[in-house]
Amino acid sequence: MTKLKWGMIGGGEGSQIGPAHRLGALADSRFDFVAGALDHRPEIGREYATRLGIAADRAYGGWEEMLEGERNRDDRIDLVTVATPNSTHFEITKAFLQAGFNVLCEKPMTMTVEEGEEIVRIARETGKICAVNYCYSAYPMVRQARAMVRNGEIGKVRLVVTNFSHGHHGDATDADNPRVRWRYDPAMAGVSGQFADCGIHALHMASFIADDQVERLSADFASTIPSRELEDDAMVNFRMEGGTVGRLWTSSVAIGRQHGFDIQIFGETGGLRWASEQPNQLIHTPVGGRTQIIEKGEGGLHADAQRLSRVAIAHPEGFPLAVANIYCDLADAIAGHDRDGLPLAADGVRSMAAVHAAVASAKRQGEWVEARPSIFR
Amino acid sequence: MTKLKWGMIGGGEGSQIGPAHRLGALADSRFDFVAGALDHRPEIGREYATRLGIAADRAYGGWEEMLEGERNRDDRIDLVTVATPNSTHFEITKAFLQAGFNVLCEKPMTMTVEEGEEIVRIARETGKICAVNYCYSAYPMVRQARAMVRNGEIGKVRLVVTNFSHGHHGDATDADNPRVRWRYDPAMAGVSGQFADCGIHALHMASFIADDQVERLSADFASTIPSRELEDDAMVNFRMEGGTVGRLWTSSVAIGRQHGFDIQIFGETGGLRWASEQPNQLIHTPVGGRTQIIEKGEGGLHADAQRLSRVAIAHPEGFPLAVANIYCDLADAIAGHDRDGLPLAADGVRSMAAVHAAVASAKRQGEWVEARPSIFR
Amino acid sequence: MTKLKWGMIGGGEGSQIGPAHRLGALADSRFDFVAGALDHRPEIGREYATRLGIAADRAYGGWEEMLEGERNRDDRIDLVTVATPNSTHFEITKAFLQAGFNVLCEKPMTMTVEEGEEIVRIARETGKICAVNYCYSAYPMVRQARAMVRNGEIGKVRLVVTNFSHGHHGDATDADNPRVRWRYDPAMAGVSGQFADCGIHALHMASFIADDQVERLSADFASTIPSRELEDDAMVNFRMEGGTVGRLWTSSVAIGRQHGFDIQIFGETGGLRWASEQPNQLIHTPVGGRTQIIEKGEGGLHADAQRLSRVAIAHPEGFPLAVANIYCDLADAIAGHDRDGLPLAADGVRSMAAVHAAVASAKRQGEWVEARPSIFR
Amino acid sequence: MTKLKWGMIGGGEGSQIGPAHRLGALADSRFDFVAGALDHRPEIGREYATRLGIAADRAYGGWEEMLEGERNRDDRIDLVTVATPNSTHFEITKAFLQAGFNVLCEKPMTMTVEEGEEIVRIARETGKICAVNYCYSAYPMVRQARAMVRNGEIGKVRLVVTNFSHGHHGDATDADNPRVRWRYDPAMAGVSGQFADCGIHALHMASFIADDQVERLSADFASTIPSRELEDDAMVNFRMEGGTVGRLWTSSVAIGRQHGFDIQIFGETGGLRWASEQPNQLIHTPVGGRTQIIEKGEGGLHADAQRLSRVAIAHPEGFPLAVANIYCDLADAIAGHDRDGLPLAADGVRSMAAVHAAVASAKRQGEWVEARPSIFR
C-alpha cells in the first residue's frame, strides 16, 4: 500500500508528546514524516526537523509558514498533527481544515464550546477529517468492550463508573514547580484543572463504550492543595441520553495511583471492567455467572479489536501502540474506509461542553446542568 | 482469664448472622454462650438454644422474657448481642442498656436519628457499653491504617475515596424475590436502600481511618432497576470536620463485583489503600516514593494491628475473625481496658444522621446538607 | 447437636500452634475443651490449662499422666490433638491410638517411614481415626478443585505444578537464631529441612487435588546459606501412579514471597490454579476457553466446598478456619459420617516416605527413586 | 541523527514475525527499510517488498541474491535481520557476517553447538555485530533488574527461579494441526520441543539478570500428549559459574497460562520478581523489609532502564517496543556505543549448548551434564 504523507506542528525536541506521535504515526509504516513546524522558535524548529530527516524546504519555522508551504504543493501532506499548547489548538486546526487538510488535534480541541462548534461545522463543510487524540479508546480491549455493548452482550447499560486518578501533583512542596503549577492557573489552563486534563478522557471513554452521550451532570470540585485556584480533584455525576447513570472521579493528588484510569460498565445482563494499567485484558461477568478474562489476541474477538492487535495473545501492547491505532484508523479513514471508532471533532466539542458544564455546576454547589453543546441538543 | 457470659437475641436457625456471631464470640474463648432468645417463635427459639448447649432456664422464648430472666440472676450475662430485624434494634437495645447490660447491636442501630441520640444518652447515663457491629473496622490492617494516620505517617488527610459495591441485586428478573425485594421497599427497609445497607459501612470506615467526622454531604441516588422505590446505586460526596474531601460510591447492581468494599486515603505525605477482598494487605505509598505492601503479621505493626492478628504473616485471616476482633475488643472493654477502636453508639447515630441527610440531599437534587446528629454539632 | 470432648497435648503458652488449634477446634462449637497437657514443664502446663478453663483434675502435667487420667474416665475425651515437638509425635500418637482415642497429629506424623507404617496399622486395628493436620487441603476452594478433578471437569490430569516458598529464613545474619537454626540441623530436624517443613504440604496437596499418589521422584537440594547442613531450597520432580507429571519447588530463602504456596493442575480439558494467599478463589480455564474465577460461597459449588463455607461470597475466610474445617470433618467422622477429604495416617506415612526418597535422590545427584511406603506399593 | 539502512530476510506476507520486526526497526525512526528478500518464493517476495516501499532493485528474490546485490553497493545496508525458518539461520547469518554485514538473527541462532561456535568466531574475526533476538531482555524493567544485581542491591545472587509456560498446545485434538505439530517432530524442530522454543528465553533471562552463566544442568522432559516425540513440558535444574542455583520450568500444556514467562532472583539481601504479562513493574523486597513496586518511567531508575522507556510512568509499554529496544541498542552499537545489554552470538551458542545438554540429561534420567559450549569453558 502507498504510504501517506504526514506533518506535525509542535512536539519539539525534549517534549514527550512529539516522540509519542512520531512513534504512533510511523510504527505501522502507514505514513512518511515529510513536514514539520516543530518549535515556536523558528530556527530551532527547522533544525530539529532536518535532523529528523525532513527535507529542508518542508522544515518550517512556524505553522503559518507550513500552511502556506504545504497548501501549494502537489505532494502536500495527507494529515497534520496539532500538538501545540492548548490555547493554540483552535486557530491552527481551523486554518488547516479550511485549507483542505485532514487534522489530528491533541486534546482539548478548543478552549470554548463555541470554538468547538465552529470546528465541527468547518469539518462538515470541507468534508475533511478532524480527529481528536482520545487515544485510550483505541486500545483493542476498549474496542472489544464497545462492540460487546453494541452487540447487546451485557444488555441495556444501566451504570458507568470511571476513574482517572493519579498522585503526580500531590506534593505540595512541588506545587510551585512551573511544570505542575500552570495546570491549576486559570490564566494558562482555562476554566478547569484536573477535570479538563484527565477527566475528559474518562468521560469520552464512558460515551465511547456505552455508545451513548452525556446529557447533564452535577460536579463537586476541590482544590485539596489550597494554593491552587483550579480543582485538583473532582467528582462528576451524570446522566446519558439513554438514561444511563454515570459516576466519574478524577484526581491528581491520589498518591500511590500512578495512572489509575479505569472504567466499569454495568448492564442488565452483565458487567465489564477495563483498566489502563492492564490494557490487554477485559473483565466480563455475565449476570449470575462467573467472572471471565477476555485477552487481547484471543480467538473470536470482535472485528475492531482483532484488527488493532499486532502480536499474539498475552504479548502486551501498550500506550504508544494505542496512539498508533489512532493513526491506523486515520490512514484507513483517509483511504475512505468507515472507521467509526475514530474520535472526531464532535467528541472534542462534547468534552468542552462537559468541562464548562462541570465548572458551572461546581460553582453552584452541584446543581445539575445541561452538558451538551447546543448543536447536539 | 475468666470467661465472660454472653447471650444473643435473634440469629435463629438458618440465619447467616447467627453463626457469624457465635463464631465471632466463641473463636477466642473469651465468652461462654449461656443465654439466648434466638427466634421470634418462642418454642422454636427455646429448642434451638437448647440444642446449642444453653441450659433450659436460659433458653428464652423472647427478648422480654430474656430481659426479665437475666436481670434477676447473680450470674447474669456480661454482654448481649442484638441480631434481630432492623426495626426492633432500638427497642431491645434501649431496654437492655437501661437494665444495666452491655450490648452489641447489629447495624443499623436505629431507624431514626432521634432514637440513635436516645441510645447515646442512655449509654452515657448507665455507663454501659453499646457497641455497633461495624466489623470491617476490626481487620488488623484497617487498624494499622488508622494508627498510621493518627501517627502522621501520611500527613494531614486531604481526601478519602471509598466504594462498597456488589452486583448481587443486579438481576431484574430476580428483583421480586422476597430476599432481595424488601431492601428496596420503604415499608420494610426505611428511607434508604443500598446506602443504608452497605454505604454506611464505607462511611464509618472513612471516619474511622481518617479519624475525623462527616460534617455535610451531597447525594445522587438512582434506582437503576425501575421497579425499585429505594435506590440501588448511590454516590455521596462529603466534607469532614477537619476539611477532608470525601467520595463514596455504593451499588448493588455492579455485576462482577462480589464484595467490592475498598477505601483509599490520601494525605499530604502519602496514600493508603485497603480492600476487603484482600484484607490482609495495606498498600502504602509515601509521596515521591515507591508503593509498598504492608502485611498483616509483619514485624513493627502498630499495637492494635499486632494485637488483633492471630496467625503468622501471609496466613490469611478473614471476615469471621474480624467479627471475632469486635468481641475481643468488647471483652477487653468490659474488663476495663480502653479499646478506642471499638465502634459505639455514637458511630451508630452518626450513620443514621448520614442516611437521612443523604436521602434529603438526593431528593433536593444533590443540595449539600448537614450530616451530623444534633448532639454532635 | 451434642458437643464432643477435646483435649490437647502441647501448644503451651506463647506457642503459635496452641491458639491456632483452640480456635480451630472451638470456632464452630463442635467441641468442648476439657483436658490438656500443654507444657513439658508439669506445673506450668497445669496452671495454663486451668487458666484456659479446664477443670483441675484434667489439667495434666504430661502426656502419660493425661493418657492414664483419660482412659479411665467415663467421660473421656473424643479427640486428642498432638501438637508437641516433631520427634515426640510417634510415641504419643501411638499410645493414644492404642488406648482407643481418636487423634489429630501435627505434621510430620513421624520421623521414619517405619514408624508411620506402624501408626497406619494401629489405626486400622483399633478402628480409631488418626488424622494429620494437612489443613490447607480443607480450604473450600481446594475441596472444590478436588471435586472438579474427580468429576472429570478438567479431564485426565497430565501435570501438577506446585510451589511452597517463602523468604523468612533468607537472612544469613539471622541464620544462627535458634528459632531458625534448628530447622537446618539434622540433630533436631531429622533428614530434611525445607522439604520436610513445607514441601510435604505441597506434595500432599498435589495428591489430594489430583486424586492420585506419588510413585517416584527425583530431587535437587541446595543449602543456599552455606552454614546450613540441611537444604533450604529444593526442587522435586515426580510421577504419580496414574502417570501424571509433577513439579514441586520449595524454598525458605525466596525473599519477598511471604507464604507462596500455590498449585496448578493441568488436565486434558482444562487447568486449575489456587494460591494460599488468595484462598477464596479458584481459577479455572477450560481448554480453548476463557479463564474464569470461581468464588467461595457462589452458587453451584460441589458439596464439600459448600459445606465448609461459613459466610457469604467474597467475605474472605482464612487460615484459622481451614484448621477449623479439619475439626468439622473430624467431628463428623467421629459421628460416623464419611469425610473422605480428611487427611489421615496414610497421608502422613506417604509424606514421610517422600521425604526420605527425596533425601536419597538428592544425595545421588537426582537419581529417580521409589517414593511410596512399602505398605502402599 | 542519520538513519541507518536496514534489510530483512524472511518475514513474508502473513507471517507474525515480519510485522514485529518492521515495527521494532521502524518505531523509533533509527532505520530506513531499504532492502528485503522476504519470501522463499522469489516473485512473491519481490512483489511484497515493493508494496512495502522498497525500491525495485533492492526487492530481492532470495537471500543469496540479496547478499550479492548489497555487498556491491556503496549504500549497502547497515543491518540485516534473519527471520527465516530455524534450520537456515546458520547459513545465512554466516554468509552475511563474512561479507561484512551486521546481523540480527532470530532465535535459535543455529541448530548445533558447533555451528554456533563458528558464528562466534566469525563475528570476532570480522568485527561485525551478530545479535540474537532475546527481546524480553530489552524490557526496561528487565534492564533495571540486571543493573540492580550488578550494583549489589540484592547482594550475591543465591537462587534464580524462572518459568515460561503456556497452554496453547494443550489441546490433544489439535495436536495434529501442522502449525502445532512441527514443534514436536524432530525432523522439523531438531532435538528439543518446548525447551528449545520457550525455555531458552527463560535461560537467557536468568543469565542476563543474574549476570552469570549456566555451567551445568539436570533435566526432566515429558511428552504429556503421548503422540509427541519431543517434550511439551520440561523442568531444568542448573548451577551457574558463580554458584547460583537455578530452576526453570517450561510447558506448552499449561492450560490457562497465556504467556506465563516470569523470573524471580533471590540474593543475600533481597529478592526481585518480573513477569512478562506485567512488564512495566519490577517487584523488589529488601531482606527484612517491605515489598516495593518499581515502575517503568519512575525517577531514579538505572540508566539503561531510563534510556529505553518512551512514555511516562504507568503508561504501559509492551512487547513490540521491547523488540524496538533491541533495534535501538543495535543502532547505538553500530554507531560505536557500548551496549552491553544487547544479546549477541555468544548468548546464541550458549542457548544451543544448553538445549543439547538438557536433551542429553533428560535421556540419562536427569544426570547432571556440562551446559557450556567448549569455547566458553
Coordinates of C-alpha atoms in Angstrom, one line a residue, chain D residues 145-345:
Chain D
A145 CA 16.8 -5.8 37.4
R146 CA 20.2 -6.5 35.8
A147 CA 21.5 -3.2 36.9
M148 CA 20.3 -3.7 40.4
V149 CA 22.0 -7.0 40.6
R150 CA 25.3 -5.6 39.2
N151 CA 25.0 -2.7 41.6
G152 CA 24.8 -5.1 44.5
E153 CA 21.3 -4.1 45.5
I154 CA 20.2 -7.6 46.4
G155 CA 23.6 -8.9 47.3
K156 CA 25.2 -12.0 45.9
V157 CA 22.6 -14.0 43.9
R158 CA 21.7 -17.3 45.5
L159 CA 18.8 -18.6 43.5
V160 CA 17.1 -17.9 40.2
V161 CA 13.6 -19.4 39.5
T162 CA 12.1 -18.9 36.1
N163 CA 9.0 -20.2 34.2
F164 CA 7.9 -19.9 30.6
S165 CA 4.7 -21.7 30.4
H166 CA 1.6 -21.5 28.2
G167 CA -1.2 -23.8 27.3
H168 CA -1.6 -23.1 23.6
H169 CA -0.5 -26.6 22.7
G170 CA -2.6 -28.2 25.4
D171 CA -5.5 -29.4 23.2
A172 CA -4.8 -33.0 22.1
T173 CA -7.5 -32.8 19.5
D174 CA -5.5 -30.0 17.9
A175 CA -2.1 -31.8 18.2
D176 CA -2.0 -32.8 14.6
N177 CA -2.6 -29.3 13.4
P178 CA 0.5 -28.6 11.3
R179 CA 1.1 -25.2 13.0
V180 CA 1.4 -27.1 16.3
R181 CA 2.7 -30.5 15.2
W182 CA 6.1 -29.5 13.7
R183 CA 7.3 -28.2 17.1
Y184 CA 7.3 -31.8 18.5
D185 CA 8.6 -33.5 15.4
P186 CA 12.4 -34.0 15.4
A187 CA 12.5 -33.8 11.7
M188 CA 11.5 -30.2 11.8
A189 CA 12.2 -28.9 15.3
G190 CA 15.5 -30.6 16.0
V191 CA 16.4 -32.3 19.3
S192 CA 14.0 -30.4 21.6
G193 CA 10.5 -29.1 21.5
Q194 CA 9.2 -26.7 24.2
F195 CA 12.6 -26.2 25.9
A196 CA 14.2 -25.1 22.7
D197 CA 11.2 -23.0 21.8
C198 CA 10.5 -21.1 25.0
G199 CA 12.8 -22.4 27.7
I200 CA 15.9 -20.8 26.2
H201 CA 14.3 -17.4 26.5
A202 CA 14.0 -18.1 30.2
L203 CA 17.5 -19.5 30.5
H204 CA 18.9 -16.4 28.7
M205 CA 17.0 -14.2 31.1
A206 CA 18.4 -16.0 34.1
S207 CA 21.9 -15.4 32.9
F208 CA 21.1 -11.9 31.8
I209 CA 19.7 -10.7 35.1
A210 CA 22.0 -12.7 37.4
D211 CA 24.9 -11.6 35.3
D212 CA 26.4 -15.1 35.4
Q213 CA 26.5 -18.1 33.1
V214 CA 24.9 -21.5 33.3
E215 CA 27.6 -24.2 34.0
R216 CA 25.8 -27.5 34.3
L217 CA 22.2 -28.7 34.4
S218 CA 19.9 -31.6 35.0
A219 CA 16.6 -32.0 33.0
D220 CA 13.3 -33.8 33.3
F221 CA 11.4 -33.9 30.0
A222 CA 7.8 -35.1 29.4
S223 CA 5.6 -35.5 26.5
T224 CA 2.3 -35.2 28.3
I225 CA 0.5 -35.6 25.0
P226 CA 1.7 -39.1 24.2
S227 CA 1.7 -38.7 20.4
R228 CA 4.5 -36.2 20.7
E229 CA 8.1 -37.4 20.1
L230 CA 9.6 -34.2 21.6
E231 CA 8.9 -32.8 25.1
D232 CA 6.0 -30.4 25.7
D233 CA 6.9 -29.9 29.3
A234 CA 10.4 -29.6 30.9
M235 CA 12.0 -28.9 34.2
V236 CA 15.7 -27.9 34.2
N237 CA 17.7 -27.5 37.4
F238 CA 21.0 -25.8 36.9
R239 CA 24.1 -24.2 38.5
M240 CA 25.8 -21.1 37.4
E241 CA 29.5 -20.5 37.3
G242 CA 29.3 -18.3 40.4
G243 CA 27.4 -21.0 42.3
T244 CA 23.9 -19.7 41.9
V245 CA 21.2 -22.4 42.0
G246 CA 18.7 -22.3 39.1
R247 CA 15.2 -23.7 38.5
L248 CA 13.4 -23.5 35.2
W249 CA 10.0 -24.8 34.2
T250 CA 8.6 -24.6 30.7
S251 CA 5.4 -26.0 29.4
S252 CA 3.1 -25.7 26.4
V253 CA 0.3 -27.7 28.0
A254 CA -0.3 -25.3 31.0
I255 CA -3.9 -24.5 30.1
G256 CA -4.9 -21.1 31.5
R257 CA -1.4 -19.6 31.3
Q258 CA -1.4 -17.4 28.3
H259 CA 2.2 -16.3 28.3
G260 CA 3.5 -17.2 31.7
F261 CA 7.0 -16.0 31.5
D262 CA 8.3 -14.8 34.8
I263 CA 11.5 -14.8 36.8
Q264 CA 12.5 -14.4 40.4
I265 CA 16.0 -13.6 41.6
F266 CA 16.9 -14.1 45.2
G267 CA 20.1 -12.7 46.6
E268 CA 21.7 -12.3 50.0
T269 CA 20.0 -9.0 50.8
G270 CA 16.8 -9.0 48.6
G271 CA 14.6 -10.5 46.0
L272 CA 13.3 -9.4 42.6
R273 CA 10.4 -10.5 40.5
W274 CA 9.3 -9.7 37.0
A275 CA 6.6 -11.1 34.8
S276 CA 6.2 -10.6 31.1
E277 CA 2.5 -10.1 31.3
Q278 CA 3.0 -7.1 33.6
P279 CA 6.3 -6.0 32.1
N280 CA 6.3 -2.4 33.4
Q281 CA 6.7 -3.3 37.0
L282 CA 9.6 -4.8 38.9
I283 CA 8.9 -6.2 42.4
H284 CA 11.6 -5.7 44.9
T285 CA 11.8 -6.9 48.5
P286 CA 14.8 -6.0 50.6
V287 CA 15.6 -8.7 53.2
G288 CA 13.6 -8.0 56.3
G289 CA 11.7 -5.1 54.6
R290 CA 8.5 -4.5 52.7
T291 CA 7.8 -5.4 49.1
Q292 CA 8.0 -2.5 46.8
I293 CA 6.8 -1.9 43.3
I294 CA 9.3 -0.3 40.9
E295 CA 7.6 1.3 37.9
K296 CA 8.9 1.9 34.5
G297 CA 9.3 5.6 34.0
E298 CA 9.7 6.5 37.7
G299 CA 12.5 8.8 38.8
G300 CA 15.9 7.4 39.7
L301 CA 15.9 4.2 37.6
H302 CA 19.3 2.9 36.4
A303 CA 20.5 4.5 33.1
D304 CA 19.7 1.6 30.8
A305 CA 16.1 1.3 32.1
Q306 CA 15.6 5.0 31.8
R307 CA 17.0 5.2 28.3
L308 CA 14.7 2.5 27.0
S309 CA 11.4 4.0 28.3
R310 CA 9.5 6.1 25.8
V311 CA 6.4 7.4 27.7
A312 CA 5.6 8.5 31.2
I313 CA 5.2 6.3 34.3
A314 CA 2.3 3.9 34.2
H315 CA 1.6 4.3 30.5
P316 CA 2.3 0.7 29.6
E317 CA 4.9 -0.3 27.0
G318 CA 4.6 -3.7 25.6
F319 CA 6.3 -6.5 23.6
P320 CA 6.7 -4.7 20.2
L321 CA 8.6 -2.0 22.0
A322 CA 10.9 -4.5 23.6
V323 CA 11.8 -5.6 20.1
A324 CA 12.2 -1.9 19.2
N325 CA 14.6 -1.6 22.1
I326 CA 16.8 -4.3 20.6
Y327 CA 16.9 -2.2 17.4
C328 CA 17.7 0.9 19.4
D329 CA 20.6 -0.9 21.0
L330 CA 21.7 -2.1 17.6
A331 CA 21.6 1.4 16.1
D332 CA 23.7 2.6 19.0
A333 CA 26.1 -0.3 18.8
I334 CA 26.6 0.2 15.1
A335 CA 27.3 3.9 15.9
G336 CA 30.0 2.7 18.2
H337 CA 28.4 3.0 21.6
D338 CA 28.9 0.2 24.1
R339 CA 25.5 -1.5 24.6
D340 CA 26.4 -4.4 26.8
G341 CA 22.7 -5.4 27.3
L342 CA 22.5 -6.4 23.6
P343 CA 22.2 -10.2 23.3
L344 CA 25.0 -11.5 21.0
A345 CA 26.2 -14.6 19.3

